[in-house]
Structure formats: structure tokens, C-alpha cells
Amino acid sequence: MTCARLVQHYRGLTWADVRGMALRDFNALVEQMAEDIEERERAEGRSSRGRSGGERRTPVMT
């Protein structure tokens, strides 16, 4: 499963590349992919903060 995610994440990477890779190189790519995904999720979280699912909120007068 991790191999499939790597090939999907890195567009120029092929199955043959992944299979021929040294373990340390494979692990380094997996770590980099995880960092990329975390950064993208953080960026998406910041952009969608305040609105969940497009819900519009109006202030309530008390």
C-alpha cells in the first residue's frame, strides 16, 4: 500500500523504481511524503478554518 501511495504522490516514480530502491532511500521517500501530506493538511485546515463544510453562521443577538 505504501508503494502505491509513493507512486501516486511522486508523479515520475514507477513501480520498477520503487522495487529497485534501497531500503534507506525508500524510507526517506516515505518520510518526505508524510511531511508533504501533513503540510498540505495544515494548509487546508488554515484555509477552511471558520467554515466547516460551507456552513454559513450568523451571529446570534442575546
XYZ file of C-alpha atoms in Angstrom:
62
model
C 0.000 0.000 0.000
C 2.805 2.391 0.812
C 4.375 1.702 -2.580
C 1.143 2.634 -4.337
C 0.907 5.868 -2.359
C 4.514 6.724 -3.253
C 3.900 6.160 -6.962
C 0.759 8.282 -6.764
C 2.439 11.055 -4.745
C 5.607 11.313 -6.859
C 4.381 11.533 -10.443
C 7.629 10.443 -12.160
C 8.144 7.425 -9.917
C 7.317 3.958 -11.245
C 6.788 0.543 -9.656
C 10.148 -0.560 -11.076
C 11.848 2.425 -9.414
C 10.319 1.583 -6.050
C 11.196 -2.110 -6.307
C 14.820 -1.339 -7.193
C 15.270 1.208 -4.436
C 17.496 0.659 -1.416
C 15.557 0.418 1.851
C 17.041 3.637 3.244
C 16.023 5.521 0.086
C 12.529 4.042 0.276
C 12.191 5.056 3.924
C 13.433 8.581 3.152
C 10.816 8.957 0.399
C 8.072 7.681 2.708
C 9.087 10.202 5.383
C 9.154 13.043 2.854
C 5.739 12.041 1.507
C 4.318 12.015 5.051
C 5.710 15.510 5.671
C 4.235 16.744 2.384
C 0.821 15.340 3.282
C 0.916 16.826 6.795
C 1.874 20.242 5.410
C -0.945 20.105 2.838
C -3.445 19.147 5.557
C -2.242 22.017 7.747
C -2.592 24.448 4.843
C -6.090 23.179 4.040
C -7.038 23.435 7.704
C -5.980 27.068 7.814
C -7.873 27.955 4.665
C -11.082 26.293 5.801
C -10.952 27.460 9.407
C -14.143 29.196 10.482
C -16.313 27.413 7.944
C -16.922 23.726 8.192
C -18.462 22.171 5.135
C -19.526 25.506 3.675
C -21.836 26.146 6.596
C -22.696 29.807 6.987
C -23.048 31.087 10.515
C -24.829 34.227 11.538
C -24.280 35.921 14.896
C -26.981 35.471 17.481
C -28.083 38.541 19.403
C -28.519 37.921 23.126
